[in-house]
Coordinates of C-alpha atoms in Angstrom, one line a residue:
M1 CA -0.2 -0.1 0.3
M2 CA 3.0 2.7 1.0
P3 CA 4.4 2.7 -2.8
I4 CA 0.8 3.5 -4.1
I5 CA 0.8 6.2 -1.9
L6 CA 4.1 7.3 -3.1
R7 CA 3.8 7.2 -6.0
R8 CA 0.1 9.4 -6.1
L9 CA 2.6 11.8 -3.7
A10 CA 5.1 11.7 -5.8
T11 CA 3.4 12.8 -9.1
S12 CA 1.0 15.3 -7.2
V13 CA 3.9 17.2 -6.4
L14 CA 5.1 17.2 -9.8
I15 CA 2.0 17.8 -10.9
L16 CA 1.6 21.4 -8.3
L17 CA 5.6 22.4 -10.2
A18 CA 3.8 22.4 -13.4
V19 CA 1.0 24.2 -12.4
S20 CA 3.1 26.6 -11.3
V21 CA 5.3 26.9 -14.2
M22 CA 2.4 28.4 -16.3
V23 CA 0.6 30.2 -13.6
F24 CA 4.3 32.2 -13.4
V25 CA 4.6 32.3 -17.4
A26 CA 0.7 33.4 -17.5
T27 CA 1.0 36.1 -15.4
L28 CA 4.2 37.4 -17.3
L29 CA 2.3 37.9 -20.5
L30 CA -0.1 39.8 -18.9
P31 CA 0.5 43.6 -19.9
G32 CA 1.3 46.4 -17.6
D33 CA 4.6 46.9 -15.9
P34 CA 4.3 45.5 -11.9
A35 CA 6.8 48.3 -10.6
Q36 CA 4.6 50.8 -12.3
A37 CA 1.1 49.4 -11.2
I38 CA 2.9 50.1 -7.4
L39 CA 4.5 53.5 -8.0
G40 CA 1.4 54.9 -10.0
Q41 CA 1.7 56.6 -13.1
Q42 CA 3.4 59.5 -11.9
A43 CA 7.0 57.6 -10.6
T44 CA 10.4 59.2 -12.0
P45 CA 12.5 57.0 -14.0
E46 CA 14.9 56.3 -11.4
R47 CA 12.2 55.5 -8.6
L48 CA 10.9 52.5 -11.2
A49 CA 14.5 51.6 -12.2
A50 CA 15.1 51.1 -8.2
L51 CA 12.1 49.1 -7.5
R52 CA 12.6 47.1 -10.9
E53 CA 16.4 46.3 -9.4
Q54 CA 14.9 45.5 -5.9
M55 CA 12.2 43.1 -7.1
N56 CA 14.6 41.5 -9.6
L57 CA 12.4 42.2 -12.9
N58 CA 15.6 42.5 -14.5
D59 CA 16.6 39.1 -13.8
P60 CA 16.0 36.4 -16.6
V61 CA 12.8 34.7 -16.2
W62 CA 14.5 31.3 -15.2
Q63 CA 16.0 33.0 -12.6
R64 CA 12.8 34.6 -11.3
Y65 CA 10.9 32.1 -11.5
L66 CA 13.3 30.3 -9.3
G67 CA 13.2 33.0 -6.7
W68 CA 9.8 33.1 -6.9
L69 CA 8.9 29.2 -6.1
G70 CA 11.8 29.9 -3.0
G71 CA 10.0 32.6 -1.8
L72 CA 6.7 30.3 -1.9
F73 CA 8.6 27.5 0.6
V74 CA 9.5 30.6 3.0
G75 CA 6.4 31.8 2.9
D76 CA 7.5 35.0 0.6
F77 CA 4.8 35.8 -0.7
G78 CA 6.5 39.0 -2.9
V79 CA 4.9 42.9 -2.6
S80 CA 1.7 43.4 -3.8
A81 CA 1.3 46.2 -6.3
A82 CA -2.7 47.5 -5.3
S83 CA -1.6 48.1 -1.1
G84 CA 2.3 47.6 -1.6
G85 CA 2.9 44.9 1.5
P86 CA 3.5 42.1 1.9
V87 CA 1.2 39.8 0.1
S88 CA 1.3 37.4 3.4
A89 CA -0.1 39.8 5.5
L90 CA -3.3 40.9 2.5
L91 CA -4.3 37.3 2.0
G92 CA -4.1 36.0 5.8
E93 CA -7.1 36.6 7.1
R94 CA -9.0 36.0 3.6
I95 CA -7.6 32.5 3.5
A96 CA -8.8 32.0 7.3
A97 CA -12.4 33.4 6.3
S98 CA -12.4 31.1 3.0
L99 CA -11.9 28.2 5.0
V100 CA -14.5 28.9 7.5
L101 CA -16.8 28.4 4.7
L102 CA -15.3 25.5 3.0
V103 CA -15.0 23.7 6.4
A104 CA -18.4 24.4 7.1
A105 CA -19.4 23.3 4.3
G106 CA -18.0 20.2 3.7
A107 CA -18.4 18.8 7.0
I108 CA -22.1 19.4 6.6
S109 CA -22.5 18.6 2.7
I110 CA -20.7 15.1 2.8
P111 CA -22.6 13.5 5.6
I112 CA -25.6 14.6 4.4
G113 CA -24.7 13.5 0.5
L114 CA -23.3 10.0 1.7
L115 CA -26.3 9.5 4.3
V116 CA -29.0 10.3 1.7
G117 CA -27.6 8.7 -1.1
T118 CA -27.5 5.0 0.9
Y119 CA -31.0 5.8 2.2
S120 CA -32.0 6.6 -1.5
A121 CA -30.7 3.3 -3.0
L122 CA -31.9 1.5 0.3
R123 CA -35.4 2.8 -0.7
R124 CA -34.8 2.1 -4.5
G125 CA -38.2 2.8 -6.4
R126 CA -40.0 4.4 -3.4
A127 CA -41.4 7.4 -2.8
G128 CA -38.5 8.9 -0.9
D129 CA -36.1 7.3 -3.5
H130 CA -37.9 9.5 -6.3
I131 CA -37.9 12.7 -3.8
A132 CA -34.5 12.4 -3.1
T133 CA -32.8 11.7 -6.5
G134 CA -35.8 14.5 -8.7
T135 CA -34.4 17.0 -6.2
S136 CA -30.8 16.1 -6.5
L137 CA -31.3 16.2 -10.3
V138 CA -32.7 19.8 -10.6
L139 CA -30.1 21.3 -7.8
A140 CA -27.1 19.6 -9.6
A141 CA -28.5 21.2 -13.3
L142 CA -28.7 24.6 -11.5
P143 CA -25.6 27.2 -11.4
E144 CA -24.2 28.5 -8.4
F145 CA -25.4 32.1 -8.8
V146 CA -28.5 31.2 -9.4
I147 CA -28.9 29.3 -6.5
G148 CA -27.2 32.1 -4.0
I149 CA -29.1 34.2 -6.0
A150 CA -32.6 32.2 -5.5
L151 CA -31.8 31.6 -2.1
V152 CA -31.1 35.8 -1.1
T153 CA -35.0 36.0 -3.0
I154 CA -35.9 34.0 -0.2
F155 CA -34.5 34.5 2.8
S156 CA -33.3 38.3 2.4
T157 CA -35.6 39.9 0.1
T158 CA -39.1 39.0 -1.3
V159 CA -40.3 36.2 0.8
F160 CA -38.3 36.7 4.3
T161 CA -35.8 38.8 5.4
I162 CA -34.4 37.1 8.4
L163 CA -30.8 36.8 6.9
P164 CA -27.8 38.9 5.4
S165 CA -28.1 39.2 1.9
V166 CA -24.3 40.1 1.7
T167 CA -21.5 39.7 4.6
M168 CA -20.8 43.3 6.1
A169 CA -18.6 42.3 8.8
P170 CA -16.6 45.9 9.9
P171 CA -13.3 46.2 9.1
G172 CA -10.8 44.1 11.5
E173 CA -13.5 42.0 12.1
A174 CA -13.6 38.6 11.9
V175 CA -16.3 37.3 9.8
W176 CA -17.0 34.1 11.5
N177 CA -17.7 36.8 14.5
Y178 CA -20.8 37.0 13.0
P179 CA -22.8 33.6 11.9
T180 CA -26.1 34.7 10.0
Q181 CA -23.6 36.0 7.3
L182 CA -22.1 32.5 7.2
I183 CA -24.9 31.2 6.3
L184 CA -26.4 32.0 3.2
P185 CA -22.9 31.5 0.8
T186 CA -22.3 28.5 3.3
L187 CA -25.8 26.7 2.5
T188 CA -25.3 27.8 -1.0
L189 CA -22.4 25.4 -1.8
I190 CA -24.1 22.5 0.3
L191 CA -27.2 23.1 -2.2
V192 CA -24.4 22.9 -5.2
V193 CA -22.1 20.1 -4.0
T194 CA -24.1 17.7 -1.9
P195 CA -26.7 16.5 -5.4
Y196 CA -23.9 15.0 -6.7
I197 CA -22.6 12.9 -4.1
I198 CA -26.1 12.1 -3.5
R199 CA -25.9 10.5 -7.2
M200 CA -23.1 9.2 -7.4
M201 CA -23.6 7.2 -3.9
R202 CA -26.7 5.8 -4.3
A203 CA -25.6 4.7 -7.6
T204 CA -22.4 3.2 -6.1
M205 CA -24.5 1.1 -3.3
L206 CA -26.9 -0.2 -6.4
E207 CA -24.1 -1.9 -7.8
V208 CA -22.1 -2.9 -4.6
L209 CA -25.9 -4.3 -3.0
E210 CA -26.2 -6.4 -6.2
S211 CA -22.9 -7.7 -6.0
G212 CA -21.7 -11.2 -5.4
Y213 CA -20.3 -10.8 -2.4
V214 CA -23.2 -9.4 -0.6
E215 CA -25.7 -12.0 -2.1
M216 CA -23.4 -14.3 -0.5
A217 CA -23.5 -12.6 2.9
R218 CA -27.5 -12.8 2.7
L219 CA -27.7 -15.9 1.9
K220 CA -25.7 -17.1 5.0
G221 CA -27.9 -14.9 6.9
V222 CA -25.7 -12.2 7.9
P223 CA -28.0 -9.3 9.3
E224 CA -29.3 -6.9 7.4
R225 CA -27.1 -4.0 9.0
Q226 CA -23.9 -5.9 9.0
V227 CA -24.5 -6.7 5.1
I228 CA -25.2 -2.7 5.1
F229 CA -22.4 -1.6 7.2
K230 CA -19.4 -4.5 7.0
H231 CA -19.5 -5.7 3.4
A232 CA -21.6 -3.1 1.5
L233 CA -21.0 0.2 2.7
P234 CA -17.0 0.3 2.5
H235 CA -16.7 -0.9 -0.5
A236 CA -18.7 1.6 -1.4
L237 CA -17.2 4.8 -0.3
S238 CA -13.8 3.9 -2.7
P239 CA -15.3 5.5 -6.1
V240 CA -17.0 8.1 -3.6
A241 CA -14.4 9.4 -2.4
Q242 CA -12.8 9.9 -6.0
V243 CA -16.1 12.5 -5.8
V244 CA -16.2 13.6 -3.1
A245 CA -12.9 15.2 -3.6
I246 CA -13.8 16.7 -7.2
Q247 CA -16.2 18.4 -5.4
L248 CA -14.0 19.6 -2.4
A249 CA -11.5 20.8 -5.0
W250 CA -14.4 22.8 -7.0
M251 CA -14.9 24.3 -3.6
A252 CA -11.4 25.8 -3.5
G253 CA -12.0 27.4 -7.3
G254 CA -16.1 27.6 -7.3
V255 CA -16.2 29.3 -3.6
V256 CA -14.7 32.8 -6.3
V257 CA -18.5 33.4 -6.9
V258 CA -20.2 32.7 -4.6
E259 CA -18.0 35.0 -2.3
F260 CA -17.9 38.0 -4.8
L261 CA -21.6 37.0 -5.0
F262 CA -22.1 37.9 -1.3
R263 CA -19.4 40.5 -1.0
Y264 CA -17.6 37.4 1.4
P265 CA -13.8 39.0 2.6
G266 CA -12.0 35.7 1.3
I267 CA -9.9 34.2 -1.2
G268 CA -12.5 34.4 -4.2
Q269 CA -12.7 38.0 -3.4
A270 CA -9.3 38.7 -3.2
L271 CA -8.4 37.3 -6.4
V272 CA -11.3 38.9 -8.1
D273 CA -10.0 41.9 -6.7
A274 CA -6.2 41.6 -7.7
V275 CA -7.5 40.7 -11.4
T276 CA -9.3 44.3 -11.3
N277 CA -6.3 45.5 -10.2
R278 CA -3.8 43.6 -12.3
D279 CA -2.0 43.2 -9.0
V280 CA 0.1 39.8 -9.8
Q281 CA 1.9 39.2 -7.4
V282 CA -1.7 37.9 -5.3
V283 CA -2.7 36.6 -8.5
Q284 CA 0.3 34.3 -8.5
V285 CA -0.4 33.1 -4.8
L286 CA -4.1 32.2 -4.8
A287 CA -3.9 31.0 -8.2
V288 CA -1.4 28.6 -7.0
L289 CA -2.7 27.4 -3.6
I290 CA -6.0 26.8 -5.6
A291 CA -4.5 24.1 -7.4
A292 CA -2.7 22.8 -4.1
V293 CA -6.0 22.6 -2.5
Y294 CA -7.2 20.8 -5.6
I295 CA -4.3 18.7 -5.5
V296 CA -4.1 17.7 -2.1
V297 CA -7.7 17.1 -2.3
N298 CA -7.4 14.3 -4.6
L299 CA -4.3 12.9 -2.9
L300 CA -7.0 12.5 -0.1
A301 CA -9.2 10.9 -1.6
D302 CA -6.5 8.7 -3.8
V303 CA -5.6 7.7 0.3
V304 CA -8.9 6.6 1.3
G305 CA -9.5 5.2 -2.2
I306 CA -6.9 2.4 -1.2
L307 CA -7.5 2.3 2.2
T308 CA -11.1 0.8 1.7
N309 CA -10.4 -0.9 -1.2
P310 CA -9.3 -4.2 0.1
K311 CA -7.3 -5.3 -2.8
L312 CA -5.2 -2.0 -2.9
R313 CA -4.6 -2.3 1.0
T314 CA -3.5 -5.9 0.9
G315 CA -0.9 -5.5 -2.4
G316 CA -3.6 -7.2 -4.9
A317 CA -3.1 -4.2 -7.3

C-alpha cells in the first residue's frame, strides 16, 4: 500500500510544479509593469528602475521563477502591487475566512450526501428514492450563482428578511464573529456540492448491493445491518471518495463566484480584486493556492480509496 501512496504523492508534487510554471508564465504575459503599478503613473524613471532592481524584474525569467518558487516555500509571497504591502499579510485573514466557509460546507454536505445516497439506494423505487433523486437532479442542473440568488430572494428580500444578503463584517473583525452572515454562502455551497455526492453514492451503493459477495452474505443469514455497514458500505466509499474530492476541490475554485455574489471577504473576493487591479503577485499566489488545494484533496481521496479497497490495501493491485 505504501508504494502506491508514495507514487501518488510524487505525481502530485510534479503536477503542482507544472502548475506553478504555467501560472508564472501566464502572469508574465499579462499587460502592464508591476513596478509602475506599485509606484503609480507619476513615478520617476529613477524610482521605477530602482524598484525593478529591488523586485528582480531585470533578472532572467528562469531566475525570477526560481526565486519566486523559493519564496513560496518559505512563506515569502512577494509584494502586492495594489497595497504595497506583503502579500502574506494581505491574504492571511482572507484565507482563514475561506477555510471557515469551505470546512463548514464540507462538514455538512459530505455526511448528508452519503446518508441520503445510501438511503435512496436502500429505498430504490419508493417515494423517498424518487424525492431524493429528483431533488438532487434539479439542484445539480443549477449553477451556483442561480442557487445563491434564489436563496437571497427567499431569505433576504422577497419572501423572508431573516438573513443578510451580503457580508457586512466591520473592518478588522473576523467574519465568523457574525455567524448569520455565513449561512447563505455556506448553504449555497452545500446545495451545489451535495447533489453530486448523493447521486454517486446511490449509484455505487446499488451496484455494490447487487454484487455477489453481498448476495452471499445475505444467503448465509448475516443480519441486514451488518451486510450494509460491513460488506456494502466500505466497498461503496472507494469510488465515492473520488467524487467527494472533486466536489471539495471545486469548492476551492467555485468559491470565487459565491464569495463575489455575497461580498464575502475570502480568497475568491481577493482574486477578483487582484485581477481587477492587475495585482500580479496576488494572482500568482492565489492561483497556486487553489491548485494546491485541488491536488491535496485529490491525493487524500486516493489514499481513502486505497484504504477502503481491500485489493489495494493488501497489495493486490
